[in-house]
Coordinates of C-alpha atoms and ligand atoms in Angstrom, one line a residue:
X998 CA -21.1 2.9 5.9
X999 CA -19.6 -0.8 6.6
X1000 CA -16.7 -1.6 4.8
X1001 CA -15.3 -5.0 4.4
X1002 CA -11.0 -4.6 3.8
X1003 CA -9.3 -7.5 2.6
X1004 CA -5.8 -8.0 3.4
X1005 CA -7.2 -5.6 6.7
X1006 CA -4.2 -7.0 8.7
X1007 CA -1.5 -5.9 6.5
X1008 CA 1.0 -2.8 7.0
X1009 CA -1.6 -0.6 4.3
X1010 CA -5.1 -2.7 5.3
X1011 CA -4.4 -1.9 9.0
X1012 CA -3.5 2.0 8.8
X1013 CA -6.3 2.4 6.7
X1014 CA -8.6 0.3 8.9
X1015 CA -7.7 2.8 11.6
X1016 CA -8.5 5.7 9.3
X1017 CA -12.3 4.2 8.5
X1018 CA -13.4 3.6 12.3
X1019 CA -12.0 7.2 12.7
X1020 CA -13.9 9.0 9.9
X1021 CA -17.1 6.8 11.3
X1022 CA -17.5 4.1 9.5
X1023 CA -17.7 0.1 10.3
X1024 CA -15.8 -1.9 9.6
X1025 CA -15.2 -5.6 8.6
X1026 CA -11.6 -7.2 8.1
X1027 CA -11.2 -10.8 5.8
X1028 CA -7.4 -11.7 6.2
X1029 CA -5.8 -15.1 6.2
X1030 CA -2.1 -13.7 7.7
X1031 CA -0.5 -15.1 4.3
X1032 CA 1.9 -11.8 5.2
X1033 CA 0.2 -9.9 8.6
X1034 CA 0.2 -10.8 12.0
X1035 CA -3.0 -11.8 15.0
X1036 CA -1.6 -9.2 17.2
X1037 CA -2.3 -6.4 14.5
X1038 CA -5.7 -6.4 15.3
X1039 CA -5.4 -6.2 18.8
X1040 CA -3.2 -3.1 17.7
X1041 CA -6.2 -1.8 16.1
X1042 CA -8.6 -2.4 18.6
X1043 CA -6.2 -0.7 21.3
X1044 CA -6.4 2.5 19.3
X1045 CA -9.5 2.7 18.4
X1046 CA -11.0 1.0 21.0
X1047 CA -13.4 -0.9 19.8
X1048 CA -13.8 -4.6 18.6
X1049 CA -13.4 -5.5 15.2
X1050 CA -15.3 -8.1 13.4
X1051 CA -12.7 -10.1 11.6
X1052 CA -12.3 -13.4 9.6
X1053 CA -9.7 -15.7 9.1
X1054 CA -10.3 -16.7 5.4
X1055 CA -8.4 -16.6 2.3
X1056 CA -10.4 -13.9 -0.2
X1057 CA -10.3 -16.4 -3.1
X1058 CA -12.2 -18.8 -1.0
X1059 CA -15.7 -18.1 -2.5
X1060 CA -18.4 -19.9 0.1
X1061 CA -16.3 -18.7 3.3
X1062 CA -16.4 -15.3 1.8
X1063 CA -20.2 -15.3 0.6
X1064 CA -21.0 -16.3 4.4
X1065 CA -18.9 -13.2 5.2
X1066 CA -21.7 -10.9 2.9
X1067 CA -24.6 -13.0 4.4
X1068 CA -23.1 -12.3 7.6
X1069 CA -22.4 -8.3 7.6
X1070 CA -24.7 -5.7 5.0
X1071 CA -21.5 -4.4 3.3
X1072 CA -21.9 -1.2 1.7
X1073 CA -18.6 -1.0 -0.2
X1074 CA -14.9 -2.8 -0.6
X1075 CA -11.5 -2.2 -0.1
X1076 CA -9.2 -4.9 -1.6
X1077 CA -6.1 -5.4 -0.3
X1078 CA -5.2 -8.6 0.0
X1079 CA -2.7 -10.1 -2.1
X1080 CA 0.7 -11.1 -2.4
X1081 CA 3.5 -8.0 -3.1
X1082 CA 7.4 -9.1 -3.0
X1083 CA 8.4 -8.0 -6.5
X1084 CA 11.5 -10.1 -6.5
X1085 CA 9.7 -12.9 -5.0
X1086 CA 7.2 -13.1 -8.0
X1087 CA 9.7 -13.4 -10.3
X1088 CA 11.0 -16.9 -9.1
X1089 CA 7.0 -18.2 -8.4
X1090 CA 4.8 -16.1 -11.2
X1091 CA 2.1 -18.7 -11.2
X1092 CA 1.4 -18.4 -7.4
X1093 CA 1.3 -14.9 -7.9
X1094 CA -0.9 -14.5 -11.1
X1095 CA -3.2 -17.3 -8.9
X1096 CA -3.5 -15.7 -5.8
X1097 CA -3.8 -12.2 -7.1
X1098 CA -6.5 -12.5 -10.0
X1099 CA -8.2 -15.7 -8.5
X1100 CA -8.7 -13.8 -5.2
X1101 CA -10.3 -10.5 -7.2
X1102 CA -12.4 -12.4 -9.5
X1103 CA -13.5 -14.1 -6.2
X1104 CA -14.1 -10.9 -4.7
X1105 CA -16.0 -9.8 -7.7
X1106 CA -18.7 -12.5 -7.7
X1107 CA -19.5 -12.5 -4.1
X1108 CA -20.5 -8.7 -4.6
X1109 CA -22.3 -8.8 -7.7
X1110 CA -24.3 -11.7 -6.1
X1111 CA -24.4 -9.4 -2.8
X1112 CA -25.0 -6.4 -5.1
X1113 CA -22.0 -4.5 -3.5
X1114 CA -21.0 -2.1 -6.6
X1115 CA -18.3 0.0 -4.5
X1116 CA -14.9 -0.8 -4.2
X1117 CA -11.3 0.1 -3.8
X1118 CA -8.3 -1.2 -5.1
X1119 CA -4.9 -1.0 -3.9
X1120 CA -2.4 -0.9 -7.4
X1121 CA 0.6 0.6 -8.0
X1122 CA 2.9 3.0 -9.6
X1123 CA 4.6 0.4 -10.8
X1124 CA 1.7 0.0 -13.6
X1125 CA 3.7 2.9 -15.1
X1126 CA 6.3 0.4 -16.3
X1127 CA 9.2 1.6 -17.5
X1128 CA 8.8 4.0 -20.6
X1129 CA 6.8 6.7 -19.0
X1130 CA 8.7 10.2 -18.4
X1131 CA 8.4 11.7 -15.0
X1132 CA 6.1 13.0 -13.0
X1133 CA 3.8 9.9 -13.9
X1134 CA 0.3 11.4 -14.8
X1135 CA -2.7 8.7 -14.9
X1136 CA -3.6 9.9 -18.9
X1137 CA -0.1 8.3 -19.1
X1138 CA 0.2 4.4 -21.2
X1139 CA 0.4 1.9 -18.5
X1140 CA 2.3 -1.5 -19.6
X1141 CA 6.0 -2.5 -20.3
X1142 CA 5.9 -3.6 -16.6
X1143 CA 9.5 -5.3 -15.1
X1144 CA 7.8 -8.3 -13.0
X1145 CA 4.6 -10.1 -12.6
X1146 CA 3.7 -8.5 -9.3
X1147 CA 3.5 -5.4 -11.5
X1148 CA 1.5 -6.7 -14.2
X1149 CA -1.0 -8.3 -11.8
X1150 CA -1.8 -5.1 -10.9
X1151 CA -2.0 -4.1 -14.0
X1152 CA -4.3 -7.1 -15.2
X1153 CA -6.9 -6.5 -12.1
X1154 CA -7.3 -2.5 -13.0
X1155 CA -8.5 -4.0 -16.8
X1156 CA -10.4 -6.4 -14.9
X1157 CA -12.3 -3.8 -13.2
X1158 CA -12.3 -1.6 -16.0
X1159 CA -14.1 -4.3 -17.8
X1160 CA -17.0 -4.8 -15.1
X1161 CA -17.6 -1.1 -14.6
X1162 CA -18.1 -0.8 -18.4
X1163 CA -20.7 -3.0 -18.2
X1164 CA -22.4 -2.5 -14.6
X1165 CA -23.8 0.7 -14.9
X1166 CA -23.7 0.8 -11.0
X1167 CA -20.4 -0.3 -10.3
X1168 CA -17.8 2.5 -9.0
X1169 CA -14.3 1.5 -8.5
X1170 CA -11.2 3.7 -7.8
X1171 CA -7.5 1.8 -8.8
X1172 CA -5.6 4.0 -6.3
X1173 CA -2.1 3.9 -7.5
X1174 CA 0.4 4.2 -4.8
X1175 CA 3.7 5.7 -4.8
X1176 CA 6.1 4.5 -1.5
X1177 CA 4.1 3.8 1.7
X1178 CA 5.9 4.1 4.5
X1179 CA 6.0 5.2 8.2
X1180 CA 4.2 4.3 10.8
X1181 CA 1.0 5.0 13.1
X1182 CA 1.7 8.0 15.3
X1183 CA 1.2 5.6 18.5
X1184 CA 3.9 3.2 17.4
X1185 CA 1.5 0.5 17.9
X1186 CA 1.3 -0.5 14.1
X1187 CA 4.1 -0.1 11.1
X1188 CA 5.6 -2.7 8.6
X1189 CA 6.6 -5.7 9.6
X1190 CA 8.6 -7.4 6.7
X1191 CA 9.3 -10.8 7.2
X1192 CA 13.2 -11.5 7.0
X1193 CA 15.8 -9.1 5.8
X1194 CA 13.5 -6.1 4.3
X1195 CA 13.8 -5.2 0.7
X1196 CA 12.5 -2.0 1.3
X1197 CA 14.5 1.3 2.1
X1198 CA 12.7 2.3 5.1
X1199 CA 12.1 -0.9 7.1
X1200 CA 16.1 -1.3 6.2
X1201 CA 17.0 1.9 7.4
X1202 CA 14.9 1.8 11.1
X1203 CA 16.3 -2.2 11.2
X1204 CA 20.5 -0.7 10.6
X1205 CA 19.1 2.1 13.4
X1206 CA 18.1 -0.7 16.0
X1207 CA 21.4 -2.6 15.4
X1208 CA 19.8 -5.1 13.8
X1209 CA 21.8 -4.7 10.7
X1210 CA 25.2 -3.7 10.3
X1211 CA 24.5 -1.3 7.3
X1212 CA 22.4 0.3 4.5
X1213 CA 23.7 -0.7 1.1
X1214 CA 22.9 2.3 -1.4
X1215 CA 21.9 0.6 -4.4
X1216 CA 23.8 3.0 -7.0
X1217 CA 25.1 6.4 -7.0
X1218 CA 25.4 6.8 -10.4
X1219 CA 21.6 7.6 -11.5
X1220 CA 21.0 10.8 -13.7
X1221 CA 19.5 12.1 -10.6
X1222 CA 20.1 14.9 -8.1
X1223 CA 22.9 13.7 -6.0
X1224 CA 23.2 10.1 -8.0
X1225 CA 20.7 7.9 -5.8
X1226 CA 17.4 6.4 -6.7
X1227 CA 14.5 9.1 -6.2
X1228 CA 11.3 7.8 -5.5
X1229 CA 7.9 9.6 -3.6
X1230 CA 7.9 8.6 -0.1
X1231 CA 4.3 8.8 1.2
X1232 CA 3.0 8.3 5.0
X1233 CA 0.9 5.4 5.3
X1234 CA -1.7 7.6 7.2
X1235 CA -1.8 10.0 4.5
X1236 CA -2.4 6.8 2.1
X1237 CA -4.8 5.5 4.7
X1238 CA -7.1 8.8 4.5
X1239 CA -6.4 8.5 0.6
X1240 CA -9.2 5.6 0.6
X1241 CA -11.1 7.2 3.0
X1242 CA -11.9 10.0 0.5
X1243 CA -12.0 7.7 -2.6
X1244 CA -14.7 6.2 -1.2
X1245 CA -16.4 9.4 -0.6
X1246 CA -15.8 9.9 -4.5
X1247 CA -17.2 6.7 -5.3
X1248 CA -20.4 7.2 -3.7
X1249 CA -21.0 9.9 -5.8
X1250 CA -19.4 8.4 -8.6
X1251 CA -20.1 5.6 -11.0
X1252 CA -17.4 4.1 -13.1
X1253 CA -13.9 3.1 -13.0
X1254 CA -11.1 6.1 -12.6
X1255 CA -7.4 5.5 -11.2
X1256 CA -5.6 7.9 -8.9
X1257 CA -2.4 7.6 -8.3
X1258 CA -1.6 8.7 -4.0
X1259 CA 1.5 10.2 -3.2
X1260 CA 3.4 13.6 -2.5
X1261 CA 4.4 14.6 -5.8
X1262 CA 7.6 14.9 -4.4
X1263 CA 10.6 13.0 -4.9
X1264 CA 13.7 12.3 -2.8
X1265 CA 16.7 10.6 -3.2
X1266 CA 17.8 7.8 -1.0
X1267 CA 20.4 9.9 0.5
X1268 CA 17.7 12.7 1.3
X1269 CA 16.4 9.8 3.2
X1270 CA 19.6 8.9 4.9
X1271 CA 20.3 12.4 6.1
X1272 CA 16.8 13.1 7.5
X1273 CA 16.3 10.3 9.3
X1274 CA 19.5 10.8 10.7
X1275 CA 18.5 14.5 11.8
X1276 CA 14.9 13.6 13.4
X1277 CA 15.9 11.3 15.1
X1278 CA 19.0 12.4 16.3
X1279 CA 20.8 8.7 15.0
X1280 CA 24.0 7.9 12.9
X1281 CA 23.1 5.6 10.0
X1282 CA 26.0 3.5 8.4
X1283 CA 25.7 3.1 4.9
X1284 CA 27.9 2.0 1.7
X1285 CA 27.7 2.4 -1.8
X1286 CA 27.5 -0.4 -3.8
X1287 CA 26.2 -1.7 -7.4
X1288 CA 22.5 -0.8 -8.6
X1289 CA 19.6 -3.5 -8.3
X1290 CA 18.4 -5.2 -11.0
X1291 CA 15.1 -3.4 -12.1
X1292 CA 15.0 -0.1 -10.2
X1293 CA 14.4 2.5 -12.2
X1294 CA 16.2 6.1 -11.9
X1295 CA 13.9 8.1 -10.7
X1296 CA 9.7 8.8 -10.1
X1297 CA 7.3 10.5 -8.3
X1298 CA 3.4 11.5 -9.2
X1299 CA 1.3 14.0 -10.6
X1300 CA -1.4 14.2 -7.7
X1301 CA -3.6 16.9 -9.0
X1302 CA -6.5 14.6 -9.7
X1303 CA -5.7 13.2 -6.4
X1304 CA -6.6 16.9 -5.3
X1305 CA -9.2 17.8 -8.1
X1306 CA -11.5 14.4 -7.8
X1307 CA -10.8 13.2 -4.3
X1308 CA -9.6 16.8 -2.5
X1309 CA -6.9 14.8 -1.0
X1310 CA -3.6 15.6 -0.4
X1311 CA -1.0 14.3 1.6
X1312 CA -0.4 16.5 5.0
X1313 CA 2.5 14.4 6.9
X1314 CA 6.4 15.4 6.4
X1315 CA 9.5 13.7 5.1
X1316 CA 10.4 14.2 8.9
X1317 CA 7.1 12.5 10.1
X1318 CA 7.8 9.8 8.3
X1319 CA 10.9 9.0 9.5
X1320 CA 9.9 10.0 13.3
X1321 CA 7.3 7.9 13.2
X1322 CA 9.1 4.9 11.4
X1323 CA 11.4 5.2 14.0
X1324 CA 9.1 5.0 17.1
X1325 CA 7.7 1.7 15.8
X1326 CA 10.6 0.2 15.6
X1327 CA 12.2 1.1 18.8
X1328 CA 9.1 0.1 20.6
X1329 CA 8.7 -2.9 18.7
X1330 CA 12.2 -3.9 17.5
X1331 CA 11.0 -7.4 16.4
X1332 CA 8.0 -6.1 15.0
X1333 CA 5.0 -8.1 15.6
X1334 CA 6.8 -11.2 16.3
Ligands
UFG682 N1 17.2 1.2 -1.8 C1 18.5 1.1 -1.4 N2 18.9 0.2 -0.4 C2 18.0 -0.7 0.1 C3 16.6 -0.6 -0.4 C4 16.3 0.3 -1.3 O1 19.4 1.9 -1.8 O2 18.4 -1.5 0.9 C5 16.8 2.2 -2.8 C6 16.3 1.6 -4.1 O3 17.3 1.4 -5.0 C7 15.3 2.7 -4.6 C8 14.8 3.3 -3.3 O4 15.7 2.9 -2.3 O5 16.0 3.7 -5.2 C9 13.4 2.7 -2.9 O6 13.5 1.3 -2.9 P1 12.3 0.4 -2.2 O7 12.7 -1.0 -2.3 O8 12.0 1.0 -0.9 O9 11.0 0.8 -3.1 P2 10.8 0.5 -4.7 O10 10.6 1.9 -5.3 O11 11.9 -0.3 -5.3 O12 9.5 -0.4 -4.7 C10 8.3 0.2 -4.4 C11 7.3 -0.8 -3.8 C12 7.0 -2.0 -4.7 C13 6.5 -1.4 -6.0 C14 7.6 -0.5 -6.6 C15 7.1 0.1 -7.9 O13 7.9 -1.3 -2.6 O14 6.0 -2.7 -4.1 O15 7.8 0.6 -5.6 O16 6.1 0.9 -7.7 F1 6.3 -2.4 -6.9

């Protein structure tokens, strides 16, 4: 098939473009580098050797994008792009409720008038919100989310929801993702946050290069195993084949269903910590200090319809993740800059 991947540049869009061309497929990448990099794609292109057609155009712009379906038959979507700083989108909630809806509903009319009816979306876990007990199972209440970023999500899977009720052709999977992280096995592609991460991984790999002093623990005081945050790491190329089957189900499959993607694990941040410290043979610093404001205790998935609908499952280890986290960054300790 030939797939079109917004936001194909970014840390997810470009392990899971990598994962398409592998399983066969074509691909098409629309990304305006609002947070990705040029040199991604020639990342891509190095590993799977091959060119990629790609344009530079922002997915909300509706005429550059239709001349992207006029240009390529698409066969099916998998929308990425959008903007994902959850403490960022607090401060500027209007950019984010524009850019995120705007660029969808966008999205949305170029393939009804292309008469694309497959697509993709990347949500969250974070749809959730904050009143659901653990593990989080999709038959669960979504809603009572803490930030817009959250609730944009939340607002595109009704969105869908609301098309595929009416488009008896239309099949769309809301993929719900726990943590991505890690890397590409090469080390030729991982995330690349701009500034002083937010995340724990891209934290932890930066205080291993020396870039930062050390990893501040936010809170060891959780009703948890050992007192830290516990959240369901997943590898990104686990994630990345993730869409690769969804797809597969949506072919077969009309209709809107969410999936959430991850282990069904969870591990505490010091779980992390110690790992990472073990395979990859390196001393990371770290302090305790107060919790952050909005993190929950503690949440991992259900994946058995992950398994039963998609027969997916995630096959890398905690130790893989950190391995290969760690080989970006050392061979890339500014990332793509
Ligand atoms: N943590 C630290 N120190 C750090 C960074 C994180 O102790 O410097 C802890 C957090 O408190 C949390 C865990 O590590 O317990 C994971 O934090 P991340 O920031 O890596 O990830 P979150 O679970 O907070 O956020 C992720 C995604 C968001 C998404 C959110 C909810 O990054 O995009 O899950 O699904 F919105």
């Amino acid at each position: 098939m030939n797939i079109l991947l917004t936001g194909g540049a970014g840390y997810i869009g470009s392990h899971t473009t990598i994962e398409f061309i592998e399983a066969g497929h074509g691909v098409v990448i629309v990304d305006n580098f609002a947070n990705s990099n040029p040199l991604v794609l020639k990342r891509i292109e190095e590993i799977c050797r091959q060119k990629i057609p790609f344009y530079n155009i922002n997915v909300a712009d509706v005429v550059k994008l239709d001349e992207v379906f006029y240009k390529h038959k698409i066969d099916a979507v998998i929308h990425f792009a959008g903007l994902k700083a959850v403490g960022e989108s607090v401060k500027i909630p209007v950019k984010y409720y524009r850019n995120n809806i705007d660029s969808t509903l966008a999205l949305l009319e170029i393939m009804e008038k292309h008469n694309v009816n497959k697509l993709i979306f990347s949500s969250s876990a974070t749809v959730y919100g904050e009143i659901n007990n653990i593990p989080y199972i999709e038959t669960m209440p979504t809603g009572h989310c803490s930030n817009p970023y959250a609730w944009t999500k939340l607002f595109i899977e009704q969105i869908l929801k609301d098309v595929a009720a009416v488009n008896q052709d239309f099949s769309v999977v809301l993929l719900r993702y726990f943590n991505p992280v890690g890397a590409h096995p090469s080390g030729k592609t991982g995330e690349n946050p701009n500034g002083i991460p937010n995340n724990l991984f891209p934290y932890i790999s930066q205080v291993a290069v020396g870039k930062l002093v050390e990893l501040k623990i936010f809170g060891n005081d959780y009703p948890t195993k050992d007192g830290t945050g516990v959240r369901d790491y997943i590898h990104v190329t686990d994630l990345a084949k993730g869409h690769v089957a969804a797809l597969e189900y949506a072919k077969r499959h009309k209709g809107a269903e969410a999936i959430n993607l991850g282990t069904g694990i969870g591990c505490s941040v010091l779980e992390i910590v110690k790992t990472f410290e073990k395979a990859n043979k390196i001393k990371i610093p770290y302090q305790i200090v107060g919790r952050r404001a909005g993190d929950l205790a503690e949440y991992y998935a259900d994946v058995s319809k992950a398994a039963l609908l998609l027969k997916w499952k995630t096959q890398k280890t905690l130790e893989d993740m950190c391995r290969d986290t760690w080989r970006w960054q050392m061979q890339n300790p500014n990332g793509y800059n």
